[in-house]
Coordinates of C-alpha atoms in Angstrom, one line a residue:
M17 CA 0.0 0.0 0.0
S18 CA 2.1 3.0 -1.2
N19 CA 1.0 6.6 -0.9
K20 CA 1.2 9.1 -3.7
K21 CA 0.6 12.7 -4.1
I22 CA -1.5 14.7 -6.7
D23 CA -1.5 18.6 -6.8
V24 CA -5.0 20.0 -7.2
Q25 CA -5.0 23.7 -7.6
G26 CA -2.0 24.0 -5.4
T27 CA -3.4 21.8 -2.6
P28 CA -1.2 18.4 -2.3
V29 CA -3.7 15.5 -1.8
T30 CA -2.7 11.8 -0.7
V31 CA -3.9 8.9 -2.8
Y32 CA -3.4 5.3 -1.8
S33 CA -4.8 1.9 -3.2
D34 CA -6.0 -1.0 -1.0
K35 CA -8.0 -4.1 -1.9
D36 CA -8.4 -3.1 -5.5
M37 CA -9.8 0.4 -4.4
D38 CA -8.2 3.8 -4.8
F39 CA -8.7 6.1 -1.7
I40 CA -8.1 9.9 -1.5
S41 CA -7.5 12.0 1.5
L42 CA -10.5 14.2 2.4
T43 CA -8.3 15.7 5.1
D44 CA -5.9 17.1 2.5
M45 CA -8.8 18.0 0.3
L46 CA -10.4 20.2 2.9
K47 CA -7.5 22.5 3.2
A48 CA -8.7 23.9 -0.2
K49 CA -12.0 25.1 1.4
D50 CA -12.1 28.6 2.6
G51 CA -13.5 29.1 6.2
D52 CA -13.6 26.6 9.3
F53 CA -15.2 23.4 8.1
F54 CA -15.1 19.8 9.2
I55 CA -15.7 16.6 7.5
S56 CA -18.6 16.1 10.1
D57 CA -20.4 19.1 8.5
W58 CA -20.4 17.3 5.3
L59 CA -21.4 14.1 6.8
R60 CA -24.5 15.3 8.7
N61 CA -25.9 16.6 5.4
R62 CA -29.1 14.4 4.3
N63 CA -27.9 14.4 0.7
T64 CA -24.4 13.1 1.8
V65 CA -25.9 10.3 3.7
E66 CA -28.1 9.3 0.9
F67 CA -25.2 9.4 -1.5
L68 CA -23.1 7.2 0.8
G69 CA -26.0 4.7 1.4
I70 CA -26.4 4.2 -2.2
W71 CA -22.7 3.8 -2.8
E72 CA -22.4 1.2 0.0
Q73 CA -25.4 -0.9 -1.3
V74 CA -23.9 -1.2 -4.7
N75 CA -20.3 -1.8 -3.6
N76 CA -20.5 -3.5 0.0
P77 CA -22.1 -6.7 0.4
D78 CA -21.8 -6.4 4.2
F79 CA -23.5 -3.0 4.5
N80 CA -25.6 -2.7 7.5
Y81 CA -29.0 -1.4 6.2
G82 CA -30.4 -1.3 9.8
G83 CA -27.8 1.1 11.1
F84 CA -28.2 3.0 8.0
A85 CA -31.7 3.5 8.1
I86 CA -31.5 5.2 11.7
I87 CA -28.8 7.4 10.4
K88 CA -30.8 8.5 7.5
I89 CA -33.9 9.4 9.8
Q90 CA -31.6 11.7 11.9
A91 CA -29.6 13.2 9.0
G92 CA -30.1 16.9 8.5
L93 CA -31.4 17.7 12.0
N94 CA -29.9 20.8 13.5
N95 CA -28.7 18.9 16.5
Y96 CA -27.4 15.9 14.7
K97 CA -23.7 15.2 14.1
L98 CA -21.9 12.1 12.7
S99 CA -18.3 11.2 12.6
V100 CA -16.6 9.0 10.3
K101 CA -15.9 6.4 13.0
E102 CA -19.6 6.5 14.0
W103 CA -20.5 6.1 10.2
V104 CA -18.3 3.1 9.9
E105 CA -19.2 1.3 13.3
Q106 CA -23.1 1.8 12.6
T107 CA -23.1 0.8 9.0
N108 CA -20.0 -1.5 8.5
A109 CA -19.1 1.1 5.6
I110 CA -16.0 0.4 3.5
G111 CA -16.2 3.7 1.5
L112 CA -14.7 5.9 4.2
T113 CA -11.9 5.2 6.6
A114 CA -9.8 7.1 9.2
K115 CA -6.0 6.4 9.4
A116 CA -3.4 7.3 11.9
G117 CA 0.4 7.9 11.6
R118 CA 2.4 10.0 9.2
Y119 CA -0.3 10.0 6.4
G120 CA -3.1 10.0 8.9
G121 CA -6.7 11.5 8.4
T122 CA -9.9 10.7 6.7
Y123 CA -9.8 8.9 3.3
A124 CA -12.6 8.0 1.0
H125 CA -13.1 6.0 -2.0
K126 CA -12.4 7.9 -5.1
D127 CA -16.3 8.0 -6.1
I128 CA -17.0 9.4 -2.7
A129 CA -13.9 11.7 -2.9
F130 CA -15.1 13.2 -6.1
E131 CA -18.6 13.8 -4.5
F132 CA -16.7 15.5 -1.6
G133 CA -14.8 17.6 -4.1
M134 CA -18.1 19.2 -5.2
W135 CA -18.7 20.2 -1.7
I136 CA -15.6 22.3 -1.8
S137 CA -16.4 23.6 -5.2
A138 CA -17.3 22.5 -8.8
E139 CA -14.0 23.8 -10.0
F140 CA -12.2 21.8 -7.4
K141 CA -13.9 18.6 -8.2
I142 CA -13.0 18.9 -12.0
Y143 CA -9.4 19.4 -11.2
L144 CA -9.3 16.7 -8.8
I145 CA -10.8 14.2 -11.3
K146 CA -8.3 15.5 -13.9
E147 CA -5.3 15.0 -11.8
F148 CA -6.4 11.6 -10.4
Q149 CA -6.7 10.4 -14.1
R150 CA -3.3 11.9 -14.9
L151 CA -1.9 9.8 -12.0
K152 CA -3.5 6.8 -13.3
E153 CA -2.5 7.3 -17.0
A154 CA 1.1 7.9 -15.8
E155 CA 1.0 4.4 -13.9
S156 CA -0.3 2.8 -17.0
A157 CA 2.4 4.4 -19.2
Q158 CA 5.2 3.3 -16.8
L159 CA 3.9 -0.2 -16.9
G160 CA 4.4 -0.5 -20.6
W161 CA 7.9 1.2 -20.4
D162 CA 9.1 -1.0 -17.5
I163 CA 7.9 -4.1 -19.5
R164 CA 9.8 -3.1 -22.7
R165 CA 13.0 -2.1 -20.7
N166 CA 13.2 -5.3 -18.8
L167 CA 12.4 -7.5 -21.8
T168 CA 15.1 -5.8 -23.6
K169 CA 17.6 -6.6 -20.7
I170 CA 16.6 -10.4 -20.5
N171 CA 15.6 -11.0 -24.0
Y172 CA 16.8 -14.4 -24.4
R173 CA 15.7 -17.7 -22.9
I174 CA 17.9 -18.5 -19.9
H175 CA 18.6 -22.2 -19.4
T176 CA 20.5 -24.0 -16.7
D177 CA 23.2 -25.4 -19.1
A178 CA 23.8 -21.8 -20.5
I179 CA 24.2 -20.5 -16.9
K180 CA 26.9 -23.2 -16.2
A181 CA 28.8 -22.0 -19.2
N182 CA 28.3 -18.3 -18.6
L183 CA 27.3 -17.3 -15.1
I184 CA 27.8 -13.6 -15.6
P185 CA 25.6 -11.7 -17.8
P186 CA 26.8 -8.3 -19.2
E187 CA 24.1 -6.3 -17.4
L188 CA 25.6 -6.8 -14.0
T189 CA 28.1 -4.3 -12.3
P190 CA 31.6 -5.4 -11.3
A191 CA 30.7 -5.8 -7.6
Q192 CA 27.8 -8.1 -8.6
T193 CA 30.0 -10.3 -10.8
N194 CA 31.9 -11.3 -7.7
L195 CA 28.7 -13.1 -6.3
V196 CA 28.4 -16.8 -6.8
Y197 CA 25.0 -17.8 -8.1
A198 CA 23.6 -21.0 -6.7
N199 CA 20.9 -21.5 -9.4
E200 CA 18.9 -20.2 -12.1
A201 CA 16.5 -18.4 -9.8
D202 CA 19.1 -16.1 -8.3
L203 CA 20.5 -15.1 -11.7
L204 CA 17.0 -14.0 -12.7
N205 CA 16.5 -12.2 -9.4
M206 CA 19.9 -10.2 -10.2
A207 CA 18.8 -9.3 -13.6
L208 CA 15.4 -8.1 -12.5
F209 CA 15.8 -6.8 -9.0
G210 CA 19.6 -6.2 -8.6
K211 CA 19.8 -8.6 -5.6
T212 CA 19.8 -12.2 -4.7
A213 CA 17.0 -13.8 -2.6
K214 CA 19.2 -13.9 0.3
Q215 CA 20.2 -10.2 0.0
W216 CA 16.4 -9.3 0.0
R217 CA 15.8 -11.5 3.0
D218 CA 18.6 -9.7 5.0
E219 CA 17.2 -6.5 4.0
N220 CA 13.6 -7.4 5.0
P221 CA 13.9 -9.7 8.1
D222 CA 10.3 -9.1 9.2
N223 CA 8.7 -9.8 5.8
K224 CA 7.2 -13.4 5.7
G225 CA 7.2 -13.5 1.7
N226 CA 10.0 -13.5 -0.7
I227 CA 11.7 -11.3 -3.2
R228 CA 9.3 -12.3 -6.0
D229 CA 6.3 -11.5 -4.1
E230 CA 7.2 -7.8 -4.3
A231 CA 7.5 -7.8 -8.1
N232 CA 5.4 -5.2 -10.0
A233 CA 3.4 -6.0 -13.1
A234 CA 6.3 -5.2 -15.4
Q235 CA 8.7 -7.5 -13.8
L236 CA 6.0 -10.3 -13.7
V237 CA 5.6 -10.2 -17.5
C238 CA 9.4 -10.3 -17.8
L239 CA 9.5 -13.4 -15.7
A240 CA 6.7 -15.2 -17.4
N241 CA 8.4 -14.5 -21.0
L242 CA 11.0 -17.0 -19.7
E243 CA 8.3 -19.8 -20.0
D244 CA 9.2 -21.6 -16.9
K245 CA 6.4 -23.4 -15.0
E246 CA 7.9 -22.7 -11.5
I247 CA 8.2 -19.0 -12.4
R248 CA 4.7 -18.9 -13.7
S249 CA 3.6 -20.2 -10.4
T250 CA 5.5 -17.5 -8.7
I251 CA 3.8 -14.9 -11.0
E252 CA 0.4 -16.1 -10.1
R253 CA 1.1 -16.0 -6.4
A254 CA 2.4 -12.5 -6.6
I255 CA -0.6 -11.3 -8.6
N256 CA -2.8 -12.7 -6.1
S257 CA -1.0 -11.0 -3.1
S258 CA -1.3 -7.6 -4.8
P259 CA -4.6 -5.7 -4.3
S260 CA -4.0 -3.5 -7.5
L261 CA -3.4 -6.4 -9.7
R262 CA -5.7 -9.1 -8.4
N263 CA -8.8 -8.0 -10.7
K264 CA -6.5 -7.8 -13.7
K265 CA -5.0 -11.2 -13.3
D266 CA -6.5 -12.8 -16.4
L267 CA -5.5 -9.7 -18.5
I268 CA -1.9 -9.8 -17.5
E269 CA -1.6 -13.7 -17.9
A270 CA -3.2 -13.6 -21.3
F271 CA -1.0 -10.7 -22.4
V272 CA 1.9 -12.5 -21.1
D273 CA 1.1 -15.5 -23.3
S274 CA 0.9 -13.4 -26.4
V275 CA 3.9 -11.0 -26.0
S276 CA 7.5 -11.7 -27.3
P277 CA 10.7 -10.3 -26.4
K278 CA 11.0 -8.4 -29.6
A279 CA 7.5 -6.8 -29.4
Q280 CA 6.8 -3.0 -28.9
V281 CA 5.3 -4.0 -25.5
D282 CA 3.8 -0.7 -24.6
A283 CA 1.8 -0.2 -27.8
E284 CA 0.9 -3.9 -27.7
W285 CA -0.4 -3.7 -24.1
Q286 CA -2.6 -0.5 -25.0
A287 CA -4.2 -2.3 -27.9
F288 CA -4.6 -5.4 -26.0
V289 CA -6.3 -3.7 -23.1
A290 CA -8.4 -1.5 -25.7
R291 CA -9.6 -4.8 -27.3
K292 CA -10.4 -6.7 -24.1
K293 CA -12.3 -3.6 -22.9
V294 CA -14.7 -3.6 -25.9
E295 CA -15.2 -7.4 -25.7
E296 CA -16.0 -7.4 -22.0
L297 CA -18.4 -4.3 -22.4
D298 CA -20.3 -6.0 -25.2
R299 CA -20.6 -9.1 -23.2
I300 CA -22.3 -7.2 -20.2
I301 CA -24.5 -5.5 -22.8
A302 CA -25.6 -8.7 -24.4
D303 CA -26.0 -10.6 -20.9
E304 CA -28.1 -7.9 -19.5
G305 CA -30.0 -6.9 -22.4
L306 CA -28.8 -3.3 -22.3
N307 CA -29.2 -0.3 -24.9
P308 CA -25.7 -0.6 -26.5
D309 CA -25.5 3.2 -27.4
E310 CA -26.7 4.4 -24.3
T311 CA -24.3 1.9 -22.2
K312 CA -21.4 2.9 -24.2
T313 CA -21.9 6.6 -23.8
F314 CA -22.7 6.0 -20.0
V315 CA -19.3 4.1 -19.5
D316 CA -17.4 6.6 -21.8
N317 CA -18.7 9.4 -19.5
A318 CA -17.8 7.4 -16.3
F319 CA -14.2 7.0 -17.6
R320 CA -14.3 10.8 -18.5
D321 CA -15.6 11.8 -15.0
G322 CA -13.6 9.2 -12.9
S323 CA -16.5 7.2 -11.5
I324 CA -19.7 5.1 -12.3
P325 CA -22.6 7.4 -11.3
T326 CA -25.2 5.4 -9.1
T327 CA -27.9 8.1 -9.0
G328 CA -29.5 10.2 -11.7
T329 CA -31.4 9.4 -14.8
A330 CA -28.2 8.2 -16.9
I331 CA -28.4 4.6 -15.5
T332 CA -32.2 4.3 -16.2
K333 CA -31.6 5.0 -20.0
I334 CA -29.4 1.9 -20.4
L335 CA -31.8 -0.7 -18.7
P336 CA -34.1 -2.8 -20.6
P337 CA -37.8 -2.0 -20.2
V338 CA -39.0 -3.1 -16.7
S339 CA -42.1 -1.8 -14.8
R340 CA -41.1 0.2 -11.9
F341 CA -44.3 -0.9 -10.2
S342 CA -43.9 -4.7 -10.6
R343 CA -44.7 -6.4 -7.3
N344 CA -41.1 -8.3 -7.2
N345 CA -39.6 -4.8 -7.7
N346 CA -37.6 -6.2 -10.6
H347 CA -36.6 -2.6 -11.7
S348 CA -34.6 -2.0 -8.6
A349 CA -33.0 -5.5 -8.6
K350 CA -31.9 -5.2 -12.2
K351 CA -30.5 -1.6 -11.7
Q352 CA -28.4 -2.7 -8.9
M353 CA -27.2 -5.8 -10.8
V354 CA -26.1 -3.7 -13.7
L355 CA -24.5 -1.0 -11.7
E356 CA -22.3 -3.8 -9.8
K357 CA -21.2 -5.3 -13.2
L358 CA -20.3 -1.9 -14.6
A359 CA -18.6 -0.9 -11.3
A360 CA -16.4 -4.0 -11.5
F361 CA -15.8 -3.4 -15.4
F362 CA -14.9 0.3 -14.5
E363 CA -12.4 -0.7 -11.5
R364 CA -10.8 -3.3 -13.8
Y365 CA -10.0 -0.7 -16.8
F366 CA -9.8 2.7 -15.2
G367 CA -6.2 4.0 -15.7
L368 CA -5.1 1.0 -18.0
S369 CA -5.7 2.7 -21.3

């Protein structure tokens, strides 16, 4: 879980990722608002509570509807106040969290943070979304560059026999050439990470994992390119242990199977992601019987704005005709199912292309 900073109209705002979700510091954002205001002032607003409740219903299967109902009744009253801690404890919410320590403060899922941005000002919200998108695009671009750079470095198949004949590859420094490599794994570790497994363990005595559990997506692709079953198993374990990569596992593995060391990896990655994105959206449209044109416009706007809208009339335009007054309330159930699928699709592809 690494913290990054974005600059929103001169205000540094912290962003971090956890469990496939991006969180933005509301505490940092609040510094851009004129006057003495607190996050609790925003939380006690009835419109805020309704928005948070809808977001949790769509994204949180463990949401406490009973606790939410009590808060919703009291929201907006002059003498009512609500803290983030109370909101989380009473509703089991996952969209807001309070952190202690150096980067402490109140953090919100990016969907909620964008809504909070509107409370500061419409202009601030627009620049917040723009800078967040810039961050994700930079991460995606770096992924492609790192893959190409590392594949260029180890663009040949390394075999045990070759290692015995030539233990020292030209990429290593003079200091590293003095090391004795016990096996093929440590040669790959040196090529990709610049250190052996033992060196990594000595530097990280409290970490129960190993050096390859810390690999990023670019390094994983390079490892996979060596076509070793044991390495592929290591890659799968590393992906499963990474919150930011877990919902992209099949994408990374499919791309790894198709890429070659001589490929223009960054361009091929972008084309691969774009193709898969269209295929998956078409499948959702077909499975749910959605309006194709309206759905594509809805999704394009979501990627432009940085979140899937859960309220308003836009979502109703894409749904198939269902009576709002049916006894089984099929309209509400269908709406929630579609929102869940589109939200998962958005989280999977946002920032990748």
